[in-house]
CSV table of C-alpha atoms and ligand atoms in Angstrom, one decimal:
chain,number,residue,atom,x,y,z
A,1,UNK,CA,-2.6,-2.7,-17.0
A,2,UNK,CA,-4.6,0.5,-17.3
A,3,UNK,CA,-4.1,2.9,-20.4
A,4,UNK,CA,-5.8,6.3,-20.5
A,5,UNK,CA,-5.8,7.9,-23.8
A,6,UNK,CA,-6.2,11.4,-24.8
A,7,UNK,CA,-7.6,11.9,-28.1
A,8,UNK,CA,-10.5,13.8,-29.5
A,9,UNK,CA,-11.0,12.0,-33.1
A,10,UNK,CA,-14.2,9.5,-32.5
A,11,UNK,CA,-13.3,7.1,-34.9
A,12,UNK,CA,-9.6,7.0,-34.0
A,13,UNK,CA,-10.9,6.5,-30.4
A,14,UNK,CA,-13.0,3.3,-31.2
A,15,UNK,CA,-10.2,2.2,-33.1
A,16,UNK,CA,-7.8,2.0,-30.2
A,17,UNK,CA,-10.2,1.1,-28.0
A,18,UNK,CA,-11.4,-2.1,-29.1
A,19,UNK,CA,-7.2,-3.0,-30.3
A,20,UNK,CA,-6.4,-1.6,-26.6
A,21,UNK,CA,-9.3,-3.9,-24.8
A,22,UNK,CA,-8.3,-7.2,-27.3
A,23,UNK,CA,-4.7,-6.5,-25.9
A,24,UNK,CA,-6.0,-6.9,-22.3
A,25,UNK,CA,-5.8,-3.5,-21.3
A,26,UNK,CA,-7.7,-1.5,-19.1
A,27,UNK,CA,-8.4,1.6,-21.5
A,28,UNK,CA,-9.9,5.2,-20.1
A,29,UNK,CA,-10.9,7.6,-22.5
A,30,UNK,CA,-10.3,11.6,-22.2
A,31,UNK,CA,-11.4,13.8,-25.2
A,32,UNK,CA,-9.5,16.9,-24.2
A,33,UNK,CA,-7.0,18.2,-21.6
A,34,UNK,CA,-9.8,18.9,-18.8
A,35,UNK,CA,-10.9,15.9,-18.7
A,36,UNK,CA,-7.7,14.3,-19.0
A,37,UNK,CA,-7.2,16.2,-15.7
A,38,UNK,CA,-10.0,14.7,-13.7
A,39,UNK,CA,-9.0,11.0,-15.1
A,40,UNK,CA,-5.6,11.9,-13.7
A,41,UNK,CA,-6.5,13.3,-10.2
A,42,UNK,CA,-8.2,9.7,-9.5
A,43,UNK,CA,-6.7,6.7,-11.9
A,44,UNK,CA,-3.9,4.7,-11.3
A,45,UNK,CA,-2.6,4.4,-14.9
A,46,UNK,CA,0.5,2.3,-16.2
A,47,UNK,CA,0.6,4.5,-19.4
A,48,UNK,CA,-0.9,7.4,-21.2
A,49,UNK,CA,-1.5,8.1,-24.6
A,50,UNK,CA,-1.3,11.5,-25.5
A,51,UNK,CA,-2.6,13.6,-28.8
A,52,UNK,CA,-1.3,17.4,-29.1
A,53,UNK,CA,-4.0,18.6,-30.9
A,54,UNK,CA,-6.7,19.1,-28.5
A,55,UNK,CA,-10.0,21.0,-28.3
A,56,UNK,CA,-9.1,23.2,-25.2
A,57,UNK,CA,-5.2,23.2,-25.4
A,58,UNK,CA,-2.1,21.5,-26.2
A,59,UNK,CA,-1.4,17.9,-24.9
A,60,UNK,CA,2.0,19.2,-24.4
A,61,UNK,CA,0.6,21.4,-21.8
A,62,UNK,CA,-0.2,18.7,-19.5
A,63,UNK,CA,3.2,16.4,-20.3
A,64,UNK,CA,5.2,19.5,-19.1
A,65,UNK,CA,2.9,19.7,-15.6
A,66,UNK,CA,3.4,16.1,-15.4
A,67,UNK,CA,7.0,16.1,-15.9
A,68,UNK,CA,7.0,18.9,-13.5
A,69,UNK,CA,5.9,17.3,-10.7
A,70,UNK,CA,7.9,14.1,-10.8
A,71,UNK,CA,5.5,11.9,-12.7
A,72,UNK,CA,7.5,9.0,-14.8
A,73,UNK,CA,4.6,7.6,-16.1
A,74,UNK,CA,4.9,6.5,-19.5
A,75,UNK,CA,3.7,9.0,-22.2
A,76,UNK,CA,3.6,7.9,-25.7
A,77,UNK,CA,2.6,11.1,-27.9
A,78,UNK,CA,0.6,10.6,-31.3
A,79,UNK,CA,0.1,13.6,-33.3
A,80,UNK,CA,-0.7,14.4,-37.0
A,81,UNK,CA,2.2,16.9,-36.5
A,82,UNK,CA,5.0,15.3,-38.7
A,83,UNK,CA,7.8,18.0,-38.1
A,84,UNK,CA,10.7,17.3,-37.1
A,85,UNK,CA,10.8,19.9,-34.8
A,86,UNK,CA,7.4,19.1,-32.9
A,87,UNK,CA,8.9,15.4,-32.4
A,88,UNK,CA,12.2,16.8,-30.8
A,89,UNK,CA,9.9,19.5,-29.1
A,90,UNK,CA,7.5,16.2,-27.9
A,91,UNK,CA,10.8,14.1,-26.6
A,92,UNK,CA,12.5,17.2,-25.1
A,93,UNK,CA,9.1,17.8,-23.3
A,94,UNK,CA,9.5,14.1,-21.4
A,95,UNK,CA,7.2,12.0,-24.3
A,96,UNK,CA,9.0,8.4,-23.9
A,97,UNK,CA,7.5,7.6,-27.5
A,98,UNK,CA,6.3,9.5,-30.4
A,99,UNK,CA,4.0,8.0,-33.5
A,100,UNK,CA,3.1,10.5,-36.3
A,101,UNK,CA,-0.9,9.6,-37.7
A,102,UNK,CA,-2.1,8.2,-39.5
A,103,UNK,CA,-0.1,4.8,-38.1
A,104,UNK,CA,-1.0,1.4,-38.0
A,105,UNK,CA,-2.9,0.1,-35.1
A,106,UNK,CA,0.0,-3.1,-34.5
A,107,UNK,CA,2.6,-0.6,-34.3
A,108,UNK,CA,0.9,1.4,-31.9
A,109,UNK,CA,0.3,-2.0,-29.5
A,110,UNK,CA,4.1,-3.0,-30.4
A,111,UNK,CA,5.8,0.5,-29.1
A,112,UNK,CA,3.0,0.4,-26.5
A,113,UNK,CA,4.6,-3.3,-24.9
A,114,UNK,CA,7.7,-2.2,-25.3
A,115,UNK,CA,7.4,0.5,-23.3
A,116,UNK,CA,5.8,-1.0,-20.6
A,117,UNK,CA,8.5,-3.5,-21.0
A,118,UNK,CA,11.5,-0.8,-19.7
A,119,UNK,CA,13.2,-1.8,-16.5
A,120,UNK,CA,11.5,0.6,-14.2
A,121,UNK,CA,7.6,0.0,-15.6
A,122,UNK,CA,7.6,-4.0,-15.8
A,123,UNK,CA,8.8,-6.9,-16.8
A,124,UNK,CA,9.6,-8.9,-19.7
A,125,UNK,CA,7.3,-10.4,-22.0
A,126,UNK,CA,6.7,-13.6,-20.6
A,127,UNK,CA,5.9,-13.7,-17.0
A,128,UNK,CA,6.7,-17.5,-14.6
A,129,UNK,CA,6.5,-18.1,-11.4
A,130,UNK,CA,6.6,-21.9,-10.6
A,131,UNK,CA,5.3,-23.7,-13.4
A,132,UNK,CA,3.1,-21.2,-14.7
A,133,UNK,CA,3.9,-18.9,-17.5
A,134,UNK,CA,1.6,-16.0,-19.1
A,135,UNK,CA,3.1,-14.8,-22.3
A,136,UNK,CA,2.0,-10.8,-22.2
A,137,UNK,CA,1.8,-10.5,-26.0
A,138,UNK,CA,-0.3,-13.5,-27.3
A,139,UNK,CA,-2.4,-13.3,-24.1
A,140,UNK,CA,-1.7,-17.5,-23.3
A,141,UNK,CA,-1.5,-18.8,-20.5
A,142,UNK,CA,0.1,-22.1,-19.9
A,143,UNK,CA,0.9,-24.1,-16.6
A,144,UNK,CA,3.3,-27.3,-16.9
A,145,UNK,CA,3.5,-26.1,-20.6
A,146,UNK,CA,-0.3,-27.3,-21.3
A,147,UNK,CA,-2.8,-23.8,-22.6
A,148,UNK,CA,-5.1,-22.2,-20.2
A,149,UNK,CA,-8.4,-21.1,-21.7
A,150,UNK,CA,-9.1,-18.0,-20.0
A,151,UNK,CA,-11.2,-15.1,-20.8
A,152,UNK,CA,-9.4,-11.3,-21.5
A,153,UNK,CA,-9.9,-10.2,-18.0
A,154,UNK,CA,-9.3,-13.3,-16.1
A,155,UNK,CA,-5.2,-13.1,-17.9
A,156,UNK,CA,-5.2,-9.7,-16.9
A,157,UNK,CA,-6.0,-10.3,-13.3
A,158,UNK,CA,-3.3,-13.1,-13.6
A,159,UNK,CA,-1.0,-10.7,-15.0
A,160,UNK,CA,-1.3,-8.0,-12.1
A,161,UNK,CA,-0.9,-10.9,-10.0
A,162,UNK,CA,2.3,-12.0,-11.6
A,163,UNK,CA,3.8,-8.9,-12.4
A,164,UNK,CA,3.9,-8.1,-8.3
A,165,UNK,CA,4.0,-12.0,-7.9
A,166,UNK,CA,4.9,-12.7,-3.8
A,167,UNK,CA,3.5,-9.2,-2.8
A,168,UNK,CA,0.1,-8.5,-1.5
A,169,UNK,CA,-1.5,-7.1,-4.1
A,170,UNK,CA,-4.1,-4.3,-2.6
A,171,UNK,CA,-7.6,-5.0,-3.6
A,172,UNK,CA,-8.4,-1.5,-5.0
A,173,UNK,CA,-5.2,-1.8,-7.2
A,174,UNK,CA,-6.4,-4.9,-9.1
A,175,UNK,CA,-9.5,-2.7,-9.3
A,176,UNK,CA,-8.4,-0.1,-11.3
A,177,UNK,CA,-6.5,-2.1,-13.3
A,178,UNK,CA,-9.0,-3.8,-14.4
A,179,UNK,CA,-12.1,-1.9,-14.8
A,180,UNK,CA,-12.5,1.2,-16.3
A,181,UNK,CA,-14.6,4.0,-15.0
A,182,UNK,CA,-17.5,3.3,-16.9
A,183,UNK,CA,-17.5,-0.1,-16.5
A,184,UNK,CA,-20.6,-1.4,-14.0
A,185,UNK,CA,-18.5,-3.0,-10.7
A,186,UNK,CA,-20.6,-5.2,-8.6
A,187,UNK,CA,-19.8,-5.6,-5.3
A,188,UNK,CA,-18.4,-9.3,-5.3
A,189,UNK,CA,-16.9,-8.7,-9.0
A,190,UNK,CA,-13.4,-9.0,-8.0
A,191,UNK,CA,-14.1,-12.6,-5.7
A,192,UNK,CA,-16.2,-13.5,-8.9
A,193,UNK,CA,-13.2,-13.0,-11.1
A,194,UNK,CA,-10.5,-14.7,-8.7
A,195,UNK,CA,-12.7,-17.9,-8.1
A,196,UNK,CA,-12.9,-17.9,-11.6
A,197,UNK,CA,-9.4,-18.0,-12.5
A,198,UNK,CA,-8.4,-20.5,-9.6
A,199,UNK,CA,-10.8,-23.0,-11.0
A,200,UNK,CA,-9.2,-22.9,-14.1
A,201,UNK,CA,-6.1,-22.6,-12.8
A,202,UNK,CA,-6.9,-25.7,-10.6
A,203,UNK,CA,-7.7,-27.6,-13.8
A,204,UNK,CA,-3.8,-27.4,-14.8
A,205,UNK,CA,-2.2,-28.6,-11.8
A,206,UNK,CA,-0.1,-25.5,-11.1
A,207,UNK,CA,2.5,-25.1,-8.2
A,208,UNK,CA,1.1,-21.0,-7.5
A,209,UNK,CA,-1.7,-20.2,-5.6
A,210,UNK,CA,-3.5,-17.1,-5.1
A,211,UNK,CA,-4.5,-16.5,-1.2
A,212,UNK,CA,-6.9,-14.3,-0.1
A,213,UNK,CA,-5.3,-12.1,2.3
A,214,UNK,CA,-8.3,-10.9,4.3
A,215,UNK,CA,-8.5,-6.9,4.4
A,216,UNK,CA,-5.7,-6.4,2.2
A,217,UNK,CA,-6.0,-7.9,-1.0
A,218,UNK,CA,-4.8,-11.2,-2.9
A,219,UNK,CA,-0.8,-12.4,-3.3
A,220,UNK,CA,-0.2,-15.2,-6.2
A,221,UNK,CA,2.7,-17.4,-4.3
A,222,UNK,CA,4.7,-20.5,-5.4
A,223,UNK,CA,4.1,-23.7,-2.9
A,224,UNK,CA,6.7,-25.4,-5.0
B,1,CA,CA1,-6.7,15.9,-32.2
């Protein structure tokens, strides 16, 4: 899952970031709205996190264009602002979540899962297919009820896997949603990571499989 989050306090930024990357997420950062716009115009993102107080505008700005053009992506707004009237003003403007600073980092990851967890953005918290089950909160992943070790990424390749589990799951999909733009890709990362993760999973005996599907991308399957 890939976050991008638009905040301009450094120490704030570090903060989330290493909380963010512990949590198996893909995290982009944006400092104000004009780079927010570029990330935007190129990522694939699952959620955004959005401060108000910006160095070149308002992030409000850029959740009313959004909402203007259709997007449903998930916005979760955190501001210093503790009005009431800037939180109806932020929920009126199409913000699915709202958390006044300073908060506490857990809360932020709690109201984060749960609302990736709303019917239209994903699943539940606990992910199966076959015998295999990936509990999205503690990061674990278990086949036949025995633990997994696996590293942050590998789970979150699993989970992309899961949470589309049956589907071919394009190649530059699992890509962005696991890399961030900064991150240095090699050109065999992605076969790297899924060799990876079947050899572990072939360790536990589980009923899924992840085929290669050549020129398209990889599908996780149950064999039964
Ligand atoms: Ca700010």
């Amino acid at each position: 899952m890939r976050l991008l989050v638009i905040e301009d306090e450094p120490d704030l930024l570090s903060l989330m970031g290493r909380a963010f990357e512990r949590g198996g997420f893909v995290v982009d950062i944006a400092s104000d709205l004009a780079q927010a716009a570029e990330c935007l115009a190129i990522g694939r993102y699952d959620l955004l996190i959005l401060d108000l107080n910006l160095p070149d505008g308002d992030g409000l700005s850029l959740l009313r264009q959004l909402r203007t053009r259709g997007s449903q992506l998930p916005v979760l707004v955190l501001t210093a602002r503790d009005g009431v009237e800037d939180r109806v003003t932020g929920l009126d403007t199409g913000a699915d979540d709202y958390l006044v600073k300073p908060f506490h980092i857990t809360e932020l990851n709690a109201r984060i899962r749960a609302l990736l967890r709303r019917p239209d953005a994903a699943l539940g918290i606990t992910l199966d297919l076959g015998n295999l089950v990936l509990d999205t909160k503690s990061r674990q992943v278990a086949a036949k009820a025995a633990t997994v070790a696996m590293s942050v990424r590998e789970v979150a390749l699993l989970e992309l896997l899961m949470r589309r589990q049956g589907a071919v799951v394009p190649r530059d999909l699992l890509e962005q949603g696991l890399y961030s733009f900064d991150s240095e890709l090699g050109s065999n990362a992605m076969e790297v990571l899924v060799h990876e993760v079947r050899r572990k999973l072939a360790g536990a005996d589980p009923t899924v499989c992840i085929h290669t599907v050549r020129g398209a991308g990889y599908l996780l399957a149950d064999g039964g």
